[in-house]
Amino acid sequence: MKIVNLTFLCFFLFAFTCKEEHKEEIENQLEEAIAASGGKTAEEWNGKLDQFFTLEMAVEATGYPASEATKEYNQVLKSPETHSMQYKWDKGRIEVSEKIKNPITGKPMEIPTNDYIEVSWVRTTTLEQFKHNYHTPTPEEVANASKAMKEKMQEMQNAGKATAEQASMTNEMATALGEGLSFDEVPNLGTYSVWNNKDMNLKVFFKGLEFQVYANLGSETKNKQACIMAAQLIINQNK
């Protein structure tokens, strides 16, 4: 895993917290980090992710009816690699969030959540670069990534482009992103595919194209099966 891999993920999250006057510059930093990680915008699918990952595919992968689906094309940041195509269904499901606590009882909150499946990070790359970006990192690689992020955030803080609080938050994210990160190969899927055991998403490489699939359908087994099915449908469409 490259140092820049953690760096651009942190910039991606940091872009949502920065002041409006610095947002464009942060997004430019994000684009530079993405480029350094070896990927480029897949121009064929720029602005067309709903054609790359269709409602019909989402329905087949999840087993949910098309008539109840809600489509959400996320293009918050200008970099096309960060855009996502999501299909969601209201199944009346409640999730218990360990990250959000009840302010009175201090217990994890029960939060209504949709079932959904999404595709993102559609870009061109090479098999060598893909394998380099998505392998289980060594402790040394994680430490180097964290160090690089801290140095970058200190530079931005010194230039007045980030507050001490934002820099601290982003450094914590860099550390958290690397801890416990591991990948397992998913055989017979595209040219080469891996399952991210920490973030529970699927990374796929096929004919020079990289994309990510994530599902939240209520169980880890169902999520993984739906991701693999969706990826196979995308691959079949582009053979």
PDB file of C-alpha atoms in Angstrom:
ATOM      1  CA  MET A   1       0.000   0.000   0.000  1.00  0.00           C
ATOM      2  CA  LYS A   2       1.435   3.333  -1.006  1.00  0.00           C
ATOM      3  CA  ILE A   3       1.744   6.206   1.443  1.00  0.00           C
ATOM      4  CA  VAL A   4      -0.408   8.282  -0.897  1.00  0.00           C
ATOM      5  CA  ASN A   5      -3.182   5.720  -0.580  1.00  0.00           C
ATOM      6  CA  LEU A   6      -3.876   6.814   2.992  1.00  0.00           C
ATOM      7  CA  THR A   7      -3.109  10.413   2.125  1.00  0.00           C
ATOM      8  CA  PHE A   8      -5.794  10.838  -0.522  1.00  0.00           C
ATOM      9  CA  LEU A   9      -8.364   9.021   1.616  1.00  0.00           C
ATOM     10  CA  CYS A  10      -7.716  11.489   4.411  1.00  0.00           C
ATOM     11  CA  PHE A  11      -7.928  14.451   2.035  1.00  0.00           C
ATOM     12  CA  PHE A  12     -11.231  13.022   0.815  1.00  0.00           C
ATOM     13  CA  LEU A  13     -12.646  13.111   4.346  1.00  0.00           C
ATOM     14  CA  PHE A  14     -10.925  16.385   5.243  1.00  0.00           C
ATOM     15  CA  ALA A  15     -12.482  18.155   2.254  1.00  0.00           C
ATOM     16  CA  PHE A  16     -15.876  17.914   3.932  1.00  0.00           C
ATOM     17  CA  THR A  17     -14.692  19.715   7.076  1.00  0.00           C
ATOM     18  CA  CYS A  18     -12.602  22.544   5.672  1.00  0.00           C
ATOM     19  CA  LYS A  19     -13.692  26.142   5.425  1.00  0.00           C
ATOM     20  CA  GLU A  20     -15.330  27.113   2.145  1.00  0.00           C
ATOM     21  CA  GLU A  21     -12.483  29.467   1.165  1.00  0.00           C
ATOM     22  CA  HIS A  22      -9.994  26.575   1.376  1.00  0.00           C
ATOM     23  CA  LYS A  23     -12.191  23.839  -0.098  1.00  0.00           C
ATOM     24  CA  GLU A  24     -11.012  24.263  -3.686  1.00  0.00           C
ATOM     25  CA  GLU A  25      -7.382  24.052  -2.659  1.00  0.00           C
ATOM     26  CA  ILE A  26      -8.051  20.962  -0.535  1.00  0.00           C
ATOM     27  CA  GLU A  27      -9.776  19.342  -3.499  1.00  0.00           C
ATOM     28  CA  ASN A  28      -6.754  20.159  -5.666  1.00  0.00           C
ATOM     29  CA  GLN A  29      -4.563  18.439  -3.077  1.00  0.00           C
ATOM     30  CA  LEU A  30      -6.908  15.454  -3.237  1.00  0.00           C
ATOM     31  CA  GLU A  31      -6.627  15.285  -7.028  1.00  0.00           C
ATOM     32  CA  GLU A  32      -2.831  15.386  -6.807  1.00  0.00           C
ATOM     33  CA  ALA A  33      -2.839  12.557  -4.266  1.00  0.00           C
ATOM     34  CA  ILE A  34      -5.201  10.489  -6.415  1.00  0.00           C
ATOM     35  CA  ALA A  35      -2.959  10.980  -9.444  1.00  0.00           C
ATOM     36  CA  ALA A  36       0.071   9.966  -7.387  1.00  0.00           C
ATOM     37  CA  SER A  37      -1.649   6.703  -6.451  1.00  0.00           C
ATOM     38  CA  GLY A  38      -1.523   5.640 -10.082  1.00  0.00           C
ATOM     39  CA  GLY A  39      -5.113   6.100 -11.226  1.00  0.00           C
ATOM     40  CA  LYS A  40      -6.789   8.348 -13.769  1.00  0.00           C
ATOM     41  CA  THR A  41     -10.388   9.286 -14.434  1.00  0.00           C
ATOM     42  CA  ALA A  42     -12.167   6.725 -16.586  1.00  0.00           C
ATOM     43  CA  GLU A  43     -13.451   9.297 -19.073  1.00  0.00           C
ATOM     44  CA  GLU A  44     -15.851   6.847 -20.681  1.00  0.00           C
ATOM     45  CA  TRP A  45     -17.810   6.707 -17.434  1.00  0.00           C
ATOM     46  CA  ASN A  46     -17.316  10.259 -16.188  1.00  0.00           C
ATOM     47  CA  GLY A  47     -20.827  11.450 -15.300  1.00  0.00           C
ATOM     48  CA  LYS A  48     -22.286   8.128 -16.436  1.00  0.00           C
ATOM     49  CA  LEU A  49     -21.974   5.879 -13.407  1.00  0.00           C
ATOM     50  CA  ASP A  50     -25.687   5.108 -13.630  1.00  0.00           C
ATOM     51  CA  GLN A  51     -24.872   3.425 -16.948  1.00  0.00           C
ATOM     52  CA  PHE A  52     -21.804   1.683 -15.538  1.00  0.00           C
ATOM     53  CA  PHE A  53     -23.807   0.360 -12.561  1.00  0.00           C
ATOM     54  CA  THR A  54     -27.475   0.207 -13.476  1.00  0.00           C
ATOM     55  CA  LEU A  55     -30.618  -0.224 -11.410  1.00  0.00           C
ATOM     56  CA  GLU A  56     -31.141  -3.607 -13.055  1.00  0.00           C
ATOM     57  CA  MET A  57     -27.735  -4.747 -11.807  1.00  0.00           C
ATOM     58  CA  ALA A  58     -28.449  -3.494  -8.290  1.00  0.00           C
ATOM     59  CA  VAL A  59     -31.792  -5.313  -8.275  1.00  0.00           C
ATOM     60  CA  GLU A  60     -30.200  -8.578  -9.389  1.00  0.00           C
ATOM     61  CA  ALA A  61     -27.366  -8.281  -6.884  1.00  0.00           C
ATOM     62  CA  THR A  62     -29.596  -7.488  -3.892  1.00  0.00           C
ATOM     63  CA  GLY A  63     -32.798  -9.312  -4.785  1.00  0.00           C
ATOM     64  CA  TYR A  64     -34.817  -6.183  -3.978  1.00  0.00           C
ATOM     65  CA  PRO A  65     -37.570  -4.804  -6.259  1.00  0.00           C
ATOM     66  CA  ALA A  66     -36.770  -2.014  -8.699  1.00  0.00           C
ATOM     67  CA  SER A  67     -40.042  -0.268  -7.897  1.00  0.00           C
ATOM     68  CA  GLU A  68     -38.931   0.400  -4.300  1.00  0.00           C
ATOM     69  CA  ALA A  69     -35.414   1.613  -5.127  1.00  0.00           C
ATOM     70  CA  THR A  70     -34.121   5.153  -4.689  1.00  0.00           C
ATOM     71  CA  LYS A  71     -31.235   6.253  -6.897  1.00  0.00           C
ATOM     72  CA  GLU A  72     -28.525   8.539  -5.550  1.00  0.00           C
ATOM     73  CA  TYR A  73     -25.692   9.836  -7.719  1.00  0.00           C
ATOM     74  CA  ASN A  74     -23.131  11.376  -5.370  1.00  0.00           C
ATOM     75  CA  GLN A  75     -20.912  14.047  -6.947  1.00  0.00           C
ATOM     76  CA  VAL A  76     -20.067  16.170  -3.884  1.00  0.00           C
ATOM     77  CA  LEU A  77     -16.399  16.642  -4.779  1.00  0.00           C
ATOM     78  CA  LYS A  78     -15.255  17.640  -8.260  1.00  0.00           C
ATOM     79  CA  SER A  79     -12.834  14.737  -8.705  1.00  0.00           C
ATOM     80  CA  PRO A  80     -14.758  12.077 -10.717  1.00  0.00           C
ATOM     81  CA  GLU A  81     -12.954   9.247  -8.918  1.00  0.00           C
ATOM     82  CA  THR A  82     -14.760  10.170  -5.704  1.00  0.00           C
ATOM     83  CA  HIS A  83     -18.223  10.040  -7.281  1.00  0.00           C
ATOM     84  CA  SER A  84     -20.522   7.122  -6.486  1.00  0.00           C
ATOM     85  CA  MET A  85     -23.685   5.494  -7.777  1.00  0.00           C
ATOM     86  CA  GLN A  86     -25.939   4.192  -5.017  1.00  0.00           C
ATOM     87  CA  TYR A  87     -29.277   2.377  -5.006  1.00  0.00           C
ATOM     88  CA  LYS A  88     -31.098   2.128  -1.700  1.00  0.00           C
ATOM     89  CA  TRP A  89     -34.229   0.583  -0.225  1.00  0.00           C
ATOM     90  CA  ASP A  90     -36.136   1.435   2.950  1.00  0.00           C
ATOM     91  CA  LYS A  91     -36.560  -1.902   4.704  1.00  0.00           C
ATOM     92  CA  GLY A  92     -37.335  -0.476   8.130  1.00  0.00           C
ATOM     93  CA  ARG A  93     -34.002  -1.691   9.456  1.00  0.00           C
ATOM     94  CA  ILE A  94     -32.414  -0.314  12.638  1.00  0.00           C
ATOM     95  CA  GLU A  95     -28.663  -0.314  13.222  1.00  0.00           C
ATOM     96  CA  VAL A  96     -26.956   0.078  16.580  1.00  0.00           C
ATOM     97  CA  SER A  97     -24.111   2.552  16.168  1.00  0.00           C
ATOM     98  CA  GLU A  98     -21.147   2.252  18.529  1.00  0.00           C
ATOM     99  CA  LYS A  99     -19.831   5.568  17.180  1.00  0.00           C
ATOM    100  CA  ILE A 100     -22.925   7.612  18.094  1.00  0.00           C
ATOM    101  CA  LYS A 101     -23.896   7.571  21.759  1.00  0.00           C
ATOM    102  CA  ASN A 102     -27.097   8.734  23.441  1.00  0.00           C
ATOM    103  CA  PRO A 103     -26.195  12.038  25.161  1.00  0.00           C
ATOM    104  CA  ILE A 104     -28.302  11.107  28.201  1.00  0.00           C
ATOM    105  CA  THR A 105     -27.628   7.391  28.716  1.00  0.00           C
ATOM    106  CA  GLY A 106     -24.256   7.176  27.019  1.00  0.00           C
ATOM    107  CA  LYS A 107     -25.401   4.001  25.258  1.00  0.00           C
ATOM    108  CA  PRO A 108     -25.019   3.325  21.508  1.00  0.00           C
ATOM    109  CA  MET A 109     -27.811   4.883  19.463  1.00  0.00           C
ATOM    110  CA  GLU A 110     -30.331   2.903  17.451  1.00  0.00           C
ATOM    111  CA  ILE A 111     -30.482   4.543  14.023  1.00  0.00           C
ATOM    112  CA  PRO A 112     -32.899   3.852  11.138  1.00  0.00           C
ATOM    113  CA  THR A 113     -30.891   2.897   8.065  1.00  0.00           C
ATOM    114  CA  ASN A 114     -31.533   2.045   4.441  1.00  0.00           C
ATOM    115  CA  ASP A 115     -30.271  -1.066   2.740  1.00  0.00           C
ATOM    116  CA  TYR A 116     -28.039  -0.017  -0.143  1.00  0.00           C
ATOM    117  CA  ILE A 117     -25.381  -0.984  -2.651  1.00  0.00           C
ATOM    118  CA  GLU A 118     -22.998   1.408  -4.369  1.00  0.00           C
ATOM    119  CA  VAL A 119     -20.143   1.580  -6.850  1.00  0.00           C
ATOM    120  CA  SER A 120     -17.392   4.189  -6.710  1.00  0.00           C
ATOM    121  CA  TRP A 121     -13.705   4.923  -7.468  1.00  0.00           C
ATOM    122  CA  VAL A 122     -14.082   4.073 -11.155  1.00  0.00           C
ATOM    123  CA  ARG A 123     -10.736   4.871 -12.766  1.00  0.00           C
ATOM    124  CA  THR A 124      -8.084   3.495 -15.078  1.00  0.00           C
ATOM    125  CA  THR A 125      -4.910   1.950 -13.690  1.00  0.00           C
ATOM    126  CA  THR A 126      -2.522  -0.973 -14.194  1.00  0.00           C
ATOM    127  CA  LEU A 127      -2.573  -4.399 -12.589  1.00  0.00           C
ATOM    128  CA  GLU A 128       0.817  -3.725 -11.009  1.00  0.00           C
ATOM    129  CA  GLN A 129      -0.401  -0.451  -9.516  1.00  0.00           C
ATOM    130  CA  PHE A 130      -3.653  -2.028  -8.343  1.00  0.00           C
ATOM    131  CA  LYS A 131      -1.856  -4.826  -6.500  1.00  0.00           C
ATOM    132  CA  HIS A 132       0.554  -2.309  -5.006  1.00  0.00           C
ATOM    133  CA  ASN A 133      -2.270  -0.121  -3.703  1.00  0.00           C
ATOM    134  CA  TYR A 134      -4.411  -2.938  -2.335  1.00  0.00           C
ATOM    135  CA  HIS A 135      -2.262  -5.350  -0.402  1.00  0.00           C
ATOM    136  CA  THR A 136      -2.059  -5.942   3.343  1.00  0.00           C
ATOM    137  CA  PRO A 137       0.373  -3.243   4.566  1.00  0.00           C
ATOM    138  CA  THR A 138       3.340  -3.925   6.794  1.00  0.00           C
ATOM    139  CA  PRO A 139       3.677  -2.062  10.111  1.00  0.00           C
ATOM    140  CA  GLU A 140       6.459  -0.015   8.509  1.00  0.00           C
ATOM    141  CA  GLU A 141       4.204   1.059   5.633  1.00  0.00           C
ATOM    142  CA  VAL A 142       1.456   2.114   8.049  1.00  0.00           C
ATOM    143  CA  ALA A 143       3.953   4.094  10.120  1.00  0.00           C
ATOM    144  CA  ASN A 144       5.363   5.812   7.021  1.00  0.00           C
ATOM    145  CA  ALA A 145       1.858   6.704   5.826  1.00  0.00           C
ATOM    146  CA  SER A 146       0.955   8.183   9.182  1.00  0.00           C
ATOM    147  CA  LYS A 147       4.203  10.166   9.274  1.00  0.00           C
ATOM    148  CA  ALA A 148       3.622  11.534   5.769  1.00  0.00           C
ATOM    149  CA  MET A 149       0.099  12.621   6.651  1.00  0.00           C
ATOM    150  CA  LYS A 150       1.256  14.392   9.816  1.00  0.00           C
ATOM    151  CA  GLU A 151       3.937  16.268   7.877  1.00  0.00           C
ATOM    152  CA  LYS A 152       1.437  17.328   5.216  1.00  0.00           C
ATOM    153  CA  MET A 153      -1.128  18.510   7.754  1.00  0.00           C
ATOM    154  CA  GLN A 154       1.537  20.449   9.679  1.00  0.00           C
ATOM    155  CA  GLU A 155       2.496  22.144   6.417  1.00  0.00           C
ATOM    156  CA  MET A 156      -1.140  23.082   5.776  1.00  0.00           C
ATOM    157  CA  GLN A 157      -1.618  24.258   9.346  1.00  0.00           C
ATOM    158  CA  ASN A 158       1.479  26.475   9.126  1.00  0.00           C
ATOM    159  CA  ALA A 159       0.104  27.976   5.901  1.00  0.00           C
ATOM    160  CA  GLY A 160      -3.244  28.738   7.555  1.00  0.00           C
ATOM    161  CA  LYS A 161      -5.109  26.222   5.398  1.00  0.00           C
ATOM    162  CA  ALA A 162      -6.089  23.988   8.305  1.00  0.00           C
ATOM    163  CA  THR A 163      -6.801  24.546  11.969  1.00  0.00           C
ATOM    164  CA  ALA A 164      -5.048  22.618  14.720  1.00  0.00           C
ATOM    165  CA  GLU A 165      -8.311  20.770  15.363  1.00  0.00           C
ATOM    166  CA  GLN A 166      -8.674  19.774  11.696  1.00  0.00           C
ATOM    167  CA  ALA A 167      -5.036  18.689  11.500  1.00  0.00           C
ATOM    168  CA  SER A 168      -5.430  16.566  14.636  1.00  0.00           C
ATOM    169  CA  MET A 169      -8.635  14.993  13.326  1.00  0.00           C
ATOM    170  CA  THR A 170      -7.066  14.148   9.958  1.00  0.00           C
ATOM    171  CA  ASN A 171      -3.981  12.648  11.610  1.00  0.00           C
ATOM    172  CA  GLU A 172      -6.252  10.447  13.706  1.00  0.00           C
ATOM    173  CA  MET A 173      -8.053   9.355  10.544  1.00  0.00           C
ATOM    174  CA  ALA A 174      -4.735   8.480   8.889  1.00  0.00           C
ATOM    175  CA  THR A 175      -3.795   6.276  11.835  1.00  0.00           C
ATOM    176  CA  ALA A 176      -7.230   4.650  12.016  1.00  0.00           C
ATOM    177  CA  LEU A 177      -7.324   3.935   8.268  1.00  0.00           C
ATOM    178  CA  GLY A 178      -4.111   1.938   8.431  1.00  0.00           C
ATOM    179  CA  GLU A 179      -4.737  -0.041  11.604  1.00  0.00           C
ATOM    180  CA  GLY A 180      -6.023  -3.553  10.981  1.00  0.00           C
ATOM    181  CA  LEU A 181      -6.126  -3.109   7.206  1.00  0.00           C
ATOM    182  CA  SER A 182      -5.937  -6.367   5.255  1.00  0.00           C
ATOM    183  CA  PHE A 183      -7.004  -7.733   1.871  1.00  0.00           C
ATOM    184  CA  ASP A 184      -7.929 -11.208   0.630  1.00  0.00           C
ATOM    185  CA  GLU A 185      -7.954 -12.165  -3.039  1.00  0.00           C
ATOM    186  CA  VAL A 186     -11.363 -12.986  -4.527  1.00  0.00           C
ATOM    187  CA  PRO A 187     -10.728 -15.659  -7.171  1.00  0.00           C
ATOM    188  CA  ASN A 188     -12.323 -15.801 -10.632  1.00  0.00           C
ATOM    189  CA  LEU A 189     -13.552 -12.221 -10.582  1.00  0.00           C
ATOM    190  CA  GLY A 190     -12.250  -9.938 -13.307  1.00  0.00           C
ATOM    191  CA  THR A 191      -8.498  -9.834 -13.841  1.00  0.00           C
ATOM    192  CA  TYR A 192      -7.782  -9.483 -10.133  1.00  0.00           C
ATOM    193  CA  SER A 193     -10.022  -8.607  -7.191  1.00  0.00           C
ATOM    194  CA  VAL A 194      -9.592  -8.273  -3.429  1.00  0.00           C
ATOM    195  CA  TRP A 195     -11.889  -8.008  -0.445  1.00  0.00           C
ATOM    196  CA  ASN A 196     -11.045  -5.289   2.098  1.00  0.00           C
ATOM    197  CA  ASN A 197     -11.539  -7.067   5.434  1.00  0.00           C
ATOM    198  CA  LYS A 198     -11.547  -3.855   7.428  1.00  0.00           C
ATOM    199  CA  ASP A 199     -13.837  -1.629   5.381  1.00  0.00           C
ATOM    200  CA  MET A 200     -15.858  -4.559   4.025  1.00  0.00           C
ATOM    201  CA  ASN A 201     -15.717  -3.483   0.395  1.00  0.00           C
ATOM    202  CA  LEU A 202     -14.669  -5.084  -2.864  1.00  0.00           C
ATOM    203  CA  LYS A 203     -11.886  -3.736  -5.067  1.00  0.00           C
ATOM    204  CA  VAL A 204     -11.941  -4.949  -8.672  1.00  0.00           C
ATOM    205  CA  PHE A 205      -9.460  -4.677 -11.551  1.00  0.00           C
ATOM    206  CA  PHE A 206     -10.630  -5.599 -15.049  1.00  0.00           C
ATOM    207  CA  LYS A 207      -9.175  -4.647 -18.434  1.00  0.00           C
ATOM    208  CA  GLY A 208      -7.311  -1.639 -17.083  1.00  0.00           C
ATOM    209  CA  LEU A 209     -10.277  -0.392 -15.042  1.00  0.00           C
ATOM    210  CA  GLU A 210     -10.555  -0.221 -11.252  1.00  0.00           C
ATOM    211  CA  PHE A 211     -13.763   0.127  -9.271  1.00  0.00           C
ATOM    212  CA  GLN A 212     -15.084  -0.390  -5.748  1.00  0.00           C
ATOM    213  CA  VAL A 213     -18.337  -2.016  -4.633  1.00  0.00           C
ATOM    214  CA  TYR A 214     -19.857  -1.630  -1.161  1.00  0.00           C
ATOM    215  CA  ALA A 215     -23.130  -2.960   0.229  1.00  0.00           C
ATOM    216  CA  ASN A 216     -24.993  -2.553   3.496  1.00  0.00           C
ATOM    217  CA  LEU A 217     -27.813  -5.083   3.513  1.00  0.00           C
ATOM    218  CA  GLY A 218     -27.895  -6.198   7.137  1.00  0.00           C
ATOM    219  CA  SER A 219     -25.371  -9.046   7.244  1.00  0.00           C
ATOM    220  CA  GLU A 220     -21.706  -9.384   6.315  1.00  0.00           C
ATOM    221  CA  THR A 221     -22.335 -12.528   4.293  1.00  0.00           C
ATOM    222  CA  LYS A 222     -25.136 -10.940   2.275  1.00  0.00           C
ATOM    223  CA  ASN A 223     -23.091  -7.763   1.785  1.00  0.00           C
ATOM    224  CA  LYS A 224     -20.114  -9.643   0.346  1.00  0.00           C
ATOM    225  CA  GLN A 225     -22.261 -11.830  -1.897  1.00  0.00           C
ATOM    226  CA  ALA A 226     -24.075  -8.773  -3.281  1.00  0.00           C
ATOM    227  CA  CYS A 227     -20.781  -6.955  -3.945  1.00  0.00           C
ATOM    228  CA  ILE A 228     -19.351  -9.906  -5.853  1.00  0.00           C
ATOM    229  CA  MET A 229     -22.564 -10.351  -7.836  1.00  0.00           C
ATOM    230  CA  ALA A 230     -22.674  -6.634  -8.738  1.00  0.00           C
ATOM    231  CA  ALA A 231     -19.030  -6.692  -9.817  1.00  0.00           C
ATOM    232  CA  GLN A 232     -19.607  -9.743 -12.009  1.00  0.00           C
ATOM    233  CA  LEU A 233     -22.571  -8.064 -13.687  1.00  0.00           C
ATOM    234  CA  ILE A 234     -20.465  -4.961 -14.415  1.00  0.00           C
ATOM    235  CA  ILE A 235     -17.679  -7.131 -15.816  1.00  0.00           C
ATOM    236  CA  ASN A 236     -20.107  -9.095 -18.004  1.00  0.00           C
ATOM    237  CA  GLN A 237     -21.483  -5.857 -19.417  1.00  0.00           C
ATOM    238  CA  ASN A 238     -18.003  -4.640 -20.368  1.00  0.00           C
ATOM    239  CA  LYS A 239     -16.471  -7.795 -21.820  1.00  0.00           C
TER     240      LYS A 239
END
